[in-house]
Coordinates of C-alpha atoms and ligand atoms in Angstrom, one line a residue:
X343 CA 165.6 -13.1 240.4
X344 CA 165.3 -16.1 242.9
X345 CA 162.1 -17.6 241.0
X346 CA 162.1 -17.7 237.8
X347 CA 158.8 -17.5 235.9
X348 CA 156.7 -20.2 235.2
X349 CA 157.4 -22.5 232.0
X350 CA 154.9 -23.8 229.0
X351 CA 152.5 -26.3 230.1
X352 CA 152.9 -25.4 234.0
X353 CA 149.7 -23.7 235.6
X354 CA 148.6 -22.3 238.5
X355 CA 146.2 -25.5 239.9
X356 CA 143.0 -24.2 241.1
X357 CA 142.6 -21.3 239.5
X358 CA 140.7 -20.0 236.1
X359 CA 143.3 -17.6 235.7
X360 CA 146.9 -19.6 234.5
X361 CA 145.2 -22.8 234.1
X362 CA 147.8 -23.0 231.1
X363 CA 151.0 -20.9 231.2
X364 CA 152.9 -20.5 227.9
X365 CA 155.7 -18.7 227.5
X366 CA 158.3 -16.8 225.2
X367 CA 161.4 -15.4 226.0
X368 CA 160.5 -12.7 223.2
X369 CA 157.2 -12.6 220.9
X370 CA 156.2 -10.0 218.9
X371 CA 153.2 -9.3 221.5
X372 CA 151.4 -11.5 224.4
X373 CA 147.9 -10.2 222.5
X374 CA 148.4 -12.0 219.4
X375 CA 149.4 -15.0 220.4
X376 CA 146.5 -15.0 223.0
X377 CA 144.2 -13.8 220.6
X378 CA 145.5 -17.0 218.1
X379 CA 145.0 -19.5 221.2
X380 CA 141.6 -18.0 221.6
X381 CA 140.2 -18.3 217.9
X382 CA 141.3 -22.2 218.8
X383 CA 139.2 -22.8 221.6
X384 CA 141.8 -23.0 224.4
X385 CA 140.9 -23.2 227.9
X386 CA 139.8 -20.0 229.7
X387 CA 142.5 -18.4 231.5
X388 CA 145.2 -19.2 229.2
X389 CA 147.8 -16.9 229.8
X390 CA 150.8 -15.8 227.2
X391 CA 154.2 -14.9 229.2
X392 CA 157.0 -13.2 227.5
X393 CA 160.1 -11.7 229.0
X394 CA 160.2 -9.3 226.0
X395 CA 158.3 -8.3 222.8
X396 CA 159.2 -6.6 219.6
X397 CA 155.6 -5.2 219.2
X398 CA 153.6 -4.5 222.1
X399 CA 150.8 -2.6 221.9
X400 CA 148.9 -0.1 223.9
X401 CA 145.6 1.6 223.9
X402 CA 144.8 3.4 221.0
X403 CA 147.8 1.5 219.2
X404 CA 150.5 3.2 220.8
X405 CA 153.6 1.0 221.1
X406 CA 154.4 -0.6 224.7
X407 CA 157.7 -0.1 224.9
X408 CA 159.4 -2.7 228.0
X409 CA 163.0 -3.9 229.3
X410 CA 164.2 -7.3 228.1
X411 CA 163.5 -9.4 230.8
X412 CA 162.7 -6.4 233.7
X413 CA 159.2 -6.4 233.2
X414 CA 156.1 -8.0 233.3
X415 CA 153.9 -8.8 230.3
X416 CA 150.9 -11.1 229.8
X417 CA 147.9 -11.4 228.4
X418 CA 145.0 -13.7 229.5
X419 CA 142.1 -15.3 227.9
X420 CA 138.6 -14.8 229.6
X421 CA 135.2 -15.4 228.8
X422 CA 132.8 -13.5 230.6
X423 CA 129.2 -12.9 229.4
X424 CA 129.4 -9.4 227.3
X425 CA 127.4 -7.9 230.3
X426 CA 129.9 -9.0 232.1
X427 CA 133.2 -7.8 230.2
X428 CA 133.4 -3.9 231.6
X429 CA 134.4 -5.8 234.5
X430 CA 137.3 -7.1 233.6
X431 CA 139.7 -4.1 233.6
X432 CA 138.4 -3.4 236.4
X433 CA 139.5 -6.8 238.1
X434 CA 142.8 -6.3 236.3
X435 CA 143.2 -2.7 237.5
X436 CA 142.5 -3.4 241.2
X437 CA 144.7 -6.7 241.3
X438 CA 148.1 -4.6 239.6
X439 CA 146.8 -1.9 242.0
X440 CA 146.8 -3.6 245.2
X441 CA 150.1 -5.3 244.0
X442 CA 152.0 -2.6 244.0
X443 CA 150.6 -0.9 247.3
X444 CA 151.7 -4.2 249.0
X445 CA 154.7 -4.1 247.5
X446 CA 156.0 -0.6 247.3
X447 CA 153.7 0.8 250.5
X448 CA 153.5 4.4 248.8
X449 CA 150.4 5.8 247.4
X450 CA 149.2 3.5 244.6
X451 CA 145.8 4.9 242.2
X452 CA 144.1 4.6 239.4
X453 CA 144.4 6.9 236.6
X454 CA 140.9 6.2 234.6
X455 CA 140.6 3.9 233.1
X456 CA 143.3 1.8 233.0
X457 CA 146.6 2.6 234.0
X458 CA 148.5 2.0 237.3
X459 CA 150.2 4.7 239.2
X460 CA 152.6 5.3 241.9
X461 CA 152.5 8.8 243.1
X462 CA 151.1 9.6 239.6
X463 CA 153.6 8.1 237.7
X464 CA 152.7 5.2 235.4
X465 CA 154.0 2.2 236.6
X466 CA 151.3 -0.3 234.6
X467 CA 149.0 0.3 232.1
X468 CA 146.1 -2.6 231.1
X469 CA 144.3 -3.4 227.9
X470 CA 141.2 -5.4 226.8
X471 CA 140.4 -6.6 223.2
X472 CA 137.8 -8.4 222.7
X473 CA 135.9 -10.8 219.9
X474 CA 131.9 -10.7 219.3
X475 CA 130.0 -13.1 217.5
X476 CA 126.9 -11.1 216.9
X477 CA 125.8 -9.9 220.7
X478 CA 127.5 -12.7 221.7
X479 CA 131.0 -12.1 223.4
X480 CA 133.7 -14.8 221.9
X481 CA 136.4 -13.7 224.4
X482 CA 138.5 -11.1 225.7
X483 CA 142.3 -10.8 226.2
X484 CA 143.6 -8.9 229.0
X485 CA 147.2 -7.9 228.8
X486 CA 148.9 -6.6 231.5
X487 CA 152.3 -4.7 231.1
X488 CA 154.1 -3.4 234.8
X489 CA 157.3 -1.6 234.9
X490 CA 159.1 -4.2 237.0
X491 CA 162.6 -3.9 237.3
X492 CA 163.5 -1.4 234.5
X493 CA 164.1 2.3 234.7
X494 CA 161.6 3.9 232.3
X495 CA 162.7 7.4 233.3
X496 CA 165.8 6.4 231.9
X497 CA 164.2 6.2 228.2
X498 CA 163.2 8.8 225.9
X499 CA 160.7 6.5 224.7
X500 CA 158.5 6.0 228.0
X501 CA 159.0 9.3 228.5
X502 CA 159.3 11.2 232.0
X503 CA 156.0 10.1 234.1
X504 CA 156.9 6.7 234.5
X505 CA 157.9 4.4 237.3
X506 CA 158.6 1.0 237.6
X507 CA 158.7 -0.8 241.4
X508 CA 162.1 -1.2 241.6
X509 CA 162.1 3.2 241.3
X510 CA 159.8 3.1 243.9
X511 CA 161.3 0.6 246.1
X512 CA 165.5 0.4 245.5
X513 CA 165.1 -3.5 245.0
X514 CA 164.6 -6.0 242.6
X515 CA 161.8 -7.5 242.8
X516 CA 161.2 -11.0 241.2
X517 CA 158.4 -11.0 238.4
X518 CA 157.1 -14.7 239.8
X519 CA 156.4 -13.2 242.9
X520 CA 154.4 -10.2 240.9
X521 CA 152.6 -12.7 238.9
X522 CA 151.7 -14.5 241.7
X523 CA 150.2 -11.7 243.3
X524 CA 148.3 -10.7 240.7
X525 CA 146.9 -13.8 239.2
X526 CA 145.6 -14.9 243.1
X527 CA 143.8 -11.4 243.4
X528 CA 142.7 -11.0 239.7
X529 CA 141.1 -15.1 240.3
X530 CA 139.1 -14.0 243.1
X531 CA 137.6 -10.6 241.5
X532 CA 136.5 -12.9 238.3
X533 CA 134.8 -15.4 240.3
X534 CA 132.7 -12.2 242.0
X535 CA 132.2 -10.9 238.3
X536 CA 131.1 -14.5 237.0
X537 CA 128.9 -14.8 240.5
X538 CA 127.1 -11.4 238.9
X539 CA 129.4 -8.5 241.5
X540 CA 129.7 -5.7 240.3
X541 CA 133.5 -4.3 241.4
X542 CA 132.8 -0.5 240.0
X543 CA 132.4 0.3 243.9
X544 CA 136.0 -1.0 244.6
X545 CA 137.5 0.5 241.3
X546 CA 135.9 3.9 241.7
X547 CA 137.7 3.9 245.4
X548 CA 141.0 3.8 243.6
X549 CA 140.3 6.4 240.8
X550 CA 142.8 9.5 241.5
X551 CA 141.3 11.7 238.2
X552 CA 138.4 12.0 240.0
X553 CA 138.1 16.0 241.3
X554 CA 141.1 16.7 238.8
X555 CA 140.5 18.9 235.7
X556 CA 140.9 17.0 232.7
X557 CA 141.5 17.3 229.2
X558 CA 140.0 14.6 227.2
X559 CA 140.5 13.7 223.8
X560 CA 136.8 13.6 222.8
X561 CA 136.4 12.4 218.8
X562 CA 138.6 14.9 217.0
X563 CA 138.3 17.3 219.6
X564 CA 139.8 18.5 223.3
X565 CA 137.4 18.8 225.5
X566 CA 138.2 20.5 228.8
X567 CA 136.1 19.6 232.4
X568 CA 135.8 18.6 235.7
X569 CA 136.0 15.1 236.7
X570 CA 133.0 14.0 239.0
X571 CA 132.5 10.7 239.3
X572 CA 132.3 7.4 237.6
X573 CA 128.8 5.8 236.9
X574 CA 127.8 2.0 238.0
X575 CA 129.1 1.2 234.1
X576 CA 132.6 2.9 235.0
X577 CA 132.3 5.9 232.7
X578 CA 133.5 9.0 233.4
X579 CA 131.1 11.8 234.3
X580 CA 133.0 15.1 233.3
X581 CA 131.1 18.6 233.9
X582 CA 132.0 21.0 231.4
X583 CA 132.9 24.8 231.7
X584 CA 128.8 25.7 231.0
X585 CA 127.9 22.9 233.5
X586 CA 126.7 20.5 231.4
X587 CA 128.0 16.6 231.5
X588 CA 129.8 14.7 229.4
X589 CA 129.6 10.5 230.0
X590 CA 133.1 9.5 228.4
X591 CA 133.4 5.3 227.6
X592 CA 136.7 4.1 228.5
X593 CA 137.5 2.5 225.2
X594 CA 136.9 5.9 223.1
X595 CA 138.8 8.8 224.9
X596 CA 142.1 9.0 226.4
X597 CA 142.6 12.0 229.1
X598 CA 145.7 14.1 228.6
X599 CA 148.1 13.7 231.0
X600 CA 149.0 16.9 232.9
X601 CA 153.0 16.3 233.1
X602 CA 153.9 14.6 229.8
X603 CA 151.0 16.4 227.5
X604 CA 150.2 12.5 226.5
Ligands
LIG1222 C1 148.3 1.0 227.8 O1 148.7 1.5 228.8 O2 148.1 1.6 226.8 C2 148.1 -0.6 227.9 C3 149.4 -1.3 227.8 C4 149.3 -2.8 227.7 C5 150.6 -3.4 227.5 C6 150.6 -4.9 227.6 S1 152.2 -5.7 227.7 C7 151.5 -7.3 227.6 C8 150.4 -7.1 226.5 N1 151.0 -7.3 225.2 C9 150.9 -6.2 224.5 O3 151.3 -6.0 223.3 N2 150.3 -5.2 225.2 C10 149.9 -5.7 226.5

């Protein structure tokens, strides 16, 4: 790695997003800790670095499983108004998104809602948590997991639809520049959502489920249907076998992947 990340107590001047940096060489997951600076008031845009955890987390609780010191894993402490907050994995989505089509040049999409992919293999999956204070939104963390340098093929445990940019590329790429890239794009899409912009046009371009047939974990149920769009909220509009449509929220179904059954 020619750059190596950036230490505690350095920032990235200028921006809301890594106006403090701290980081671990392991934790037991960037969330926590961000979530702990967060119940203490710390600035907005506080990120939480590590270059590996014992416990990371994904949607739905499923473990986030990385490479010691291969990949990329933050979290970062927003407060956008709660109108505001569907937003935010958007920004996060687009920013790892346009990242790895600049840095791999292959065929980079969205997999709704949140989850990176390079010719439909997982390379980066997001997730938001937030804190309300009535109807009040307290904060949100964003943390941000890519497949860096690491061979997730290579492990039973990411199973066999992931890729990381090194796969895709045959180099290694250093994680400061990835950071970089990220944080500078991810900047400008929260000013636009704190200026009132609404980025589901610019997501919904980069959606690849759209058109595809879908099977959607729907309360206790599998739901089968045809993906047709994504409202101005970012839900999923599915159309079911007798043509009627189903809104799915982000935060409450997860589709089944096609390859991996997952
Ligand atoms: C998903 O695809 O389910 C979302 C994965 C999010 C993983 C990141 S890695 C950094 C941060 N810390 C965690 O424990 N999880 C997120």
């Amino acid at each position: 790695m020619s750059e190596s990340l950036p230490e505690q107590s350095q920032q990235y001047s200028n921006q809301i997003i890594g106006s403090r940096i701290v980081h671990h060489k392991v934790i037991s997951s960037t969330m926590t800790e961000a979530e702990q600076l967060a119940n203490q008031d710390c600035d907005e845009g506080t990120v939480v670095l590590a270059d590996n955890q014992i416990s990371g987390r994904g949607r739905f609780n499923r473990d986030w499983i990385s490479a010691p010191g291969k990949d990329l894993l933050v979290s970062i402490v927003l407060r956008p108004k709660l109108s505001q907050l569907r937003y935010v994995n958007m920004a996060a989505t687009i920013a790892v998104a346009d990242m790895a089509k600049n840095i791999t040049e292959q065929s980079v999409s969205i997999k709704w809602p949140n989850d990176v992919r390079i010719n439909g293999k997982k390379v980066a999956g997001i997730l938001v948590e937030s804190a309300l204070d009535n109807s009040t939104l307290k904060h949100a963390i964003v943390g941000i997991g890519i497949n860096v340098n690491s061979d997730p093929e290579s492990d039973p445990n990411t199973g066999g639809n992931s890729t990381s940019l090194f796969m895709e590329t045959g180099e290694e790429i250093p994680i400061k520049s990835v950071l970089d890239s990220i944080f500078s794009s991810m900047n400008e899409l929260y000013i636009k959502i704190l200026q009132g912009c609404s980025l589901t046009q610019m997501w919904a371009g980069n959606i690849d489920t759209i058109g595809e047939i879908i099977n959607v974990k729907y309360g206790d149920s599998f739901v089968e249907g045809i993906a047709r769009g994504v409202d101005p909220e970012g839900n999923l509009i599915v159309t079911k076998p007798d043509g009627s449509d189903i809104t799915l929220v982000g935060g409450e179904v997860t589709l089944k992947d096609a390859f991996t059954g997952t």
